[in-house]
Amino acid sequence: GAGVSQSPSNKVTEKGKDVELRCDPISGHTALYWYRQSLGQGLEFLIYFQGNSAPDKSGLPSDRFSAERTGGSVSTLTIQRTQQEDSAVYLCASSSLGGFGNTIYFGEGSWLTVV
Amino acid sequence: AQTVTQSQPEMSVQEAETVTLSCTYDTSENNYYLFWYKQPPSRQMILVIRQEAYKQQNATENRFSVNFQKAAKSFSLKISDSQLGDTAMYFCAFAYNNNDMRFGAGTRLTVKP
């Protein structure tokens, strides 16, 4: 597609439920990132996929968070047993392969509210 | 570990004036990239400007320029002739090796008419 697409744009869920957030990167981009942005805060790195390499999961805050990327394209971020502190905007971004420093392009984010 | 620090949570500037946003970083890498991203209320992150660490010349994009001090690990953003549309959160970011990118906490800039 023309840009990074994320769905849903807004999600309200009850505490304890599982949620899945989807990211469709720009076609051909091999690098994909997930970030979390709490209200009024900066971007917190969650996970990074690059091609067929093992993902960098160092930013995942707990074992309730997981992410996968199927076929090197679409990615799903799953949060199990959601807690109120999980409420945030989850931003996905992608960039092309070809040396580091390439511009990364962000989606508009998925706004998660846990009630 | 690479860290990025933005020490100004909020700033304001009068329309048409100049404002400088600060950013410092910590790394042991010698070759890397630095970026400034803008996030308006629409939430869409937009690249403002980027700097390659091996280039001494400061990057410039129209009204936006940087002051890159490699030895001091400082990367400030100067916005000249501020416009109302510049109101946004501004994030400094650092990237090294395979596009791994880390962001600062952001500075909320308000341009006042």
GROMACS .gro file of C-alpha atoms in nm:
model
  228
    1GLY     CA    1   0.000   0.000   0.000
    2ALA     CA    2   0.094   0.366  -0.009
    3GLY     CA    3   0.173   0.387   0.361
    4VAL     CA    4   0.192   0.188   0.682
    5SER     CA    5  -0.155   0.070   0.771
    6GLN     CA    6  -0.264  -0.017   1.124
    7SER     CA    7  -0.584  -0.163   1.256
    8PRO     CA    8  -0.791  -0.110   1.454
    9SER     CA    9  -0.740   0.265   1.488
   10ASN     CA   10  -0.917   0.259   1.823
   11LYS     CA   11  -0.986  -0.032   2.056
   12VAL     CA   12  -1.158  -0.038   2.392
   13THR     CA   13  -1.124  -0.362   2.583
   14GLU     CA   14  -1.200  -0.494   2.927
   15LYS     CA   15  -0.923  -0.566   3.171
   16GLY     CA   16  -0.810  -0.926   3.139
   17LYS     CA   17  -0.906  -0.968   2.774
   18ASP     CA   18  -0.656  -1.037   2.497
   19VAL     CA   19  -0.612  -0.793   2.208
   20GLU     CA   20  -0.445  -0.814   1.871
   21LEU     CA   21  -0.316  -0.513   1.682
   22ARG     CA   22  -0.228  -0.541   1.317
   23CYS     CA   23   0.034  -0.363   1.108
   24ASP     CA   24   0.065  -0.378   0.730
   25PRO     CA   25   0.399  -0.217   0.635
   26ILE     CA   26   0.487  -0.043   0.312
   27SER     CA   27   0.530  -0.300   0.037
   28GLY     CA   28   0.891  -0.411   0.007
   29HIS     CA   29   1.000  -0.278   0.344
   30THR     CA   30   1.194  -0.543   0.533
   31ALA     CA   31   1.230  -0.365   0.867
   32LEU     CA   32   0.928  -0.332   1.094
   33TYR     CA   33   0.905  -0.172   1.438
   34TRP     CA   34   0.649  -0.154   1.714
   35TYR     CA   35   0.653   0.134   1.960
   36ARG     CA   36   0.425   0.227   2.249
   37GLN     CA   37   0.336   0.585   2.330
   38SER     CA   38   0.156   0.651   2.655
   39LEU     CA   39  -0.048   0.970   2.691
   40GLY     CA   40   0.185   1.270   2.667
   41GLN     CA   41   0.494   1.049   2.671
   42GLY     CA   42   0.766   0.961   2.424
   43LEU     CA   43   0.803   0.652   2.214
   44GLU     CA   44   0.892   0.332   2.395
   45PHE     CA   45   1.058   0.072   2.174
   46LEU     CA   46   0.888  -0.267   2.189
   47ILE     CA   47   1.014  -0.495   1.913
   48TYR     CA   48   1.198  -0.483   1.582
   49PHE     CA   49   1.187  -0.724   1.287
   50GLN     CA   50   1.447  -0.718   1.012
   51GLY     CA   51   1.405  -0.957   0.722
   52ASN     CA   52   1.448  -1.318   0.826
   53SER     CA   53   1.664  -1.240   1.127
   54ALA     CA   54   1.551  -1.317   1.479
   55PRO     CA   55   1.350  -1.021   1.610
   56ASP     CA   56   1.486  -0.785   1.873
   57LYS     CA   57   1.236  -0.831   2.154
   58SER     CA   58   1.433  -0.639   2.413
   59GLY     CA   59   1.165  -0.371   2.454
   60LEU     CA   60   0.868  -0.594   2.531
   61PRO     CA   61   0.759  -0.495   2.885
   62SER     CA   62   0.634  -0.835   3.000
   63ASP     CA   63   0.561  -1.186   2.881
   64ARG     CA   64   0.202  -1.078   2.818
   65PHE     CA   65   0.330  -0.902   2.507
   66SER     CA   66   0.426  -1.089   2.191
   67ALA     CA   67   0.454  -1.012   1.825
   68GLU     CA   68   0.494  -1.205   1.507
   69ARG     CA   69   0.553  -1.120   1.148
   70THR     CA   70   0.420  -1.362   0.891
   71GLY     CA   71   0.579  -1.397   0.550
   72GLY     CA   72   0.803  -1.100   0.614
   73SER     CA   73   0.513  -0.860   0.576
   74VAL     CA   74   0.214  -0.818   0.806
   75SER     CA   75   0.281  -0.809   1.178
   76THR     CA   76   0.051  -0.870   1.473
   77LEU     CA   77   0.117  -0.742   1.824
   78THR     CA   78  -0.071  -0.944   2.086
   79ILE     CA   79  -0.133  -0.835   2.443
   80GLN     CA   80  -0.268  -1.105   2.670
   81ARG     CA   81  -0.465  -1.044   2.988
   82THR     CA   82  -0.466  -0.668   2.931
   83GLN     CA   83  -0.410  -0.432   3.223
   84GLN     CA   84  -0.507  -0.067   3.257
   85GLU     CA   85  -0.143   0.037   3.230
   86ASP     CA   86  -0.140  -0.112   2.879
   87SER     CA   87  -0.359   0.179   2.763
   88ALA     CA   88  -0.155   0.367   2.505
   89VAL     CA   89  -0.111   0.433   2.137
   90TYR     CA   90   0.073   0.149   1.966
   91LEU     CA   91   0.267   0.275   1.667
   92CYS     CA   92   0.403   0.058   1.390
   93ALA     CA   93   0.672   0.172   1.148
   94SER     CA   94   0.864   0.024   0.857
   95SER     CA   95   1.173   0.100   0.655
   96SER     CA   96   1.347  -0.042   0.352
   97LEU     CA   97   1.664  -0.246   0.352
   98GLY     CA   98   1.970  -0.079   0.209
   99GLY     CA   99   2.195   0.041   0.485
  100PHE     CA  100   2.110   0.187   0.817
  101GLY     CA  101   1.980   0.538   0.852
  102ASN     CA  102   1.696   0.489   0.610
  103THR     CA  103   1.387   0.689   0.690
  104ILE     CA  104   1.126   0.497   0.882
  105TYR     CA  105   0.763   0.555   0.804
  106PHE     CA  106   0.498   0.541   1.073
  107GLY     CA  107   0.139   0.434   1.069
  108GLU     CA  108  -0.124   0.640   1.246
  109GLY     CA  109  -0.127   0.407   1.542
  110SER     CA  110  -0.378   0.195   1.729
  111TRP     CA  111  -0.522   0.365   2.036
  112LEU     CA  112  -0.584   0.103   2.301
  113THR     CA  113  -0.796   0.177   2.607
  114VAL     CA  114  -0.827  -0.086   2.878
  115VAL     CA  115  -1.123  -0.033   3.110
  116ALA     CA  116   2.312   0.092   2.532
  117GLN     CA  117   2.213   0.383   2.315
  118THR     CA  118   2.009   0.652   2.491
  119VAL     CA  119   1.851   0.972   2.367
  120THR     CA  120   1.767   1.257   2.604
  121GLN     CA  121   1.540   1.553   2.540
  122SER     CA  122   1.553   1.776   2.845
  123GLN     CA  123   1.275   2.017   2.747
  124PRO     CA  124   0.931   1.859   2.794
  125GLU     CA  125   0.753   2.171   2.669
  126MET     CA  126   0.846   2.486   2.483
  127SER     CA  127   0.661   2.775   2.324
  128VAL     CA  128   0.752   3.035   2.066
  129GLN     CA  129   0.582   3.332   1.905
  130GLU     CA  130   0.487   3.299   1.543
  131ALA     CA  131   0.769   3.410   1.307
  132GLU     CA  132   1.035   3.378   1.576
  133THR     CA  133   1.311   3.118   1.610
  134VAL     CA  134   1.321   2.832   1.857
  135THR     CA  135   1.583   2.567   1.935
  136LEU     CA  136   1.501   2.221   2.069
  137SER     CA  137   1.776   2.029   2.249
  138CYS     CA  138   1.878   1.666   2.219
  139THR     CA  139   2.172   1.474   2.357
  140TYR     CA  140   2.258   1.110   2.311
  141ASP     CA  141   2.495   0.852   2.441
  142THR     CA  142   2.666   0.594   2.225
  143SER     CA  143   2.995   0.418   2.172
  144GLU     CA  144   2.926   0.385   1.803
  145ASN     CA  145   3.120   0.600   1.556
  146ASN     CA  146   2.889   0.580   1.259
  147TYR     CA  147   2.521   0.645   1.305
  148TYR     CA  148   2.229   0.864   1.201
  149LEU     CA  149   2.029   1.120   1.394
  150PHE     CA  150   1.677   1.231   1.317
  151TRP     CA  151   1.413   1.477   1.421
  152TYR     CA  152   1.053   1.362   1.383
  153LYS     CA  153   0.741   1.573   1.424
  154GLN     CA  154   0.412   1.438   1.558
  155PRO     CA  155   0.118   1.677   1.513
  156PRO     CA  156  -0.218   1.615   1.685
  157SER     CA  157  -0.311   1.382   1.402
  158ARG     CA  158  -0.056   1.136   1.553
  159GLN     CA  159   0.117   1.079   1.221
  160MET     CA  160   0.494   1.087   1.269
  161ILE     CA  161   0.669   1.293   1.004
  162LEU     CA  162   1.042   1.307   0.936
  163VAL     CA  163   1.170   1.664   0.969
  164ILE     CA  164   1.543   1.628   0.914
  165ARG     CA  165   1.826   1.377   0.943
  166GLN     CA  166   2.201   1.395   0.995
  167GLU     CA  167   2.472   1.143   0.916
  168ALA     CA  168   2.735   1.128   1.189
  169TYR     CA  169   3.029   1.113   0.949
  170LYS     CA  170   2.924   1.441   0.788
  171GLN     CA  171   3.045   1.751   0.966
  172GLN     CA  172   2.817   1.985   0.776
  173ASN     CA  173   2.491   2.050   0.957
  174ALA     CA  174   2.178   1.935   0.776
  175THR     CA  175   1.925   2.194   0.661
  176GLU     CA  176   1.571   2.158   0.530
  177ASN     CA  177   1.407   2.490   0.452
  178ARG     CA  178   1.323   2.653   0.789
  179PHE     CA  179   1.467   2.358   0.984
  180SER     CA  180   1.835   2.317   1.061
  181VAL     CA  181   2.042   2.123   1.311
  182ASN     CA  182   2.348   2.198   1.519
  183PHE     CA  183   2.534   1.867   1.534
  184GLN     CA  184   2.819   1.854   1.784
  185LYS     CA  185   2.959   1.503   1.760
  186ALA     CA  186   3.216   1.533   2.037
  187ALA     CA  187   2.953   1.670   2.274
  188LYS     CA  188   2.695   1.418   2.146
  189SER     CA  189   2.448   1.698   2.093
  190PHE     CA  190   2.193   1.736   1.814
  191SER     CA  191   1.969   2.041   1.846
  192LEU     CA  192   1.694   2.146   1.606
  193LYS     CA  193   1.645   2.509   1.510
  194ILE     CA  194   1.313   2.618   1.364
  195SER     CA  195   1.326   2.959   1.198
  196ASP     CA  196   1.026   3.177   1.116
  197SER     CA  197   0.799   2.954   1.326
  198GLN     CA  198   0.454   2.886   1.186
  199LEU     CA  199   0.134   2.781   1.360
  200GLY     CA  200   0.155   2.450   1.176
  201ASP     CA  201   0.482   2.374   1.352
  202THR     CA  202   0.287   2.310   1.673
  203ALA     CA  203   0.355   1.943   1.752
  204MET     CA  204   0.557   1.699   1.957
  205TYR     CA  205   0.913   1.677   1.834
  206PHE     CA  206   1.115   1.361   1.883
  207CYS     CA  207   1.488   1.322   1.848
  208ALA     CA  208   1.596   0.975   1.734
  209PHE     CA  209   1.917   0.780   1.695
  210ALA     CA  210   1.983   0.493   1.456
  211TYR     CA  211   2.281   0.261   1.419
  212ASN     CA  212   2.333  -0.074   1.258
  213ASN     CA  213   2.047  -0.223   1.058
  214ASN     CA  214   1.795   0.050   1.114
  215ASP     CA  215   1.755  -0.004   1.487
  216MET     CA  216   1.612   0.329   1.600
  217ARG     CA  217   1.558   0.471   1.949
  218PHE     CA  218   1.369   0.786   2.041
  219GLY     CA  219   1.385   1.054   2.307
  220ALA     CA  220   1.087   1.140   2.526
  221GLY     CA  221   0.984   1.432   2.307
  222THR     CA  222   0.939   1.808   2.336
  223ARG     CA  223   0.594   1.959   2.302
  224LEU     CA  224   0.625   2.279   2.098
  225THR     CA  225   0.347   2.536   2.086
  226VAL     CA  226   0.364   2.820   1.835
  227LYS     CA  227   0.161   3.116   1.958
  228PRO     CA  228  -0.007   3.362   1.721
   0.00000   0.00000   0.00000
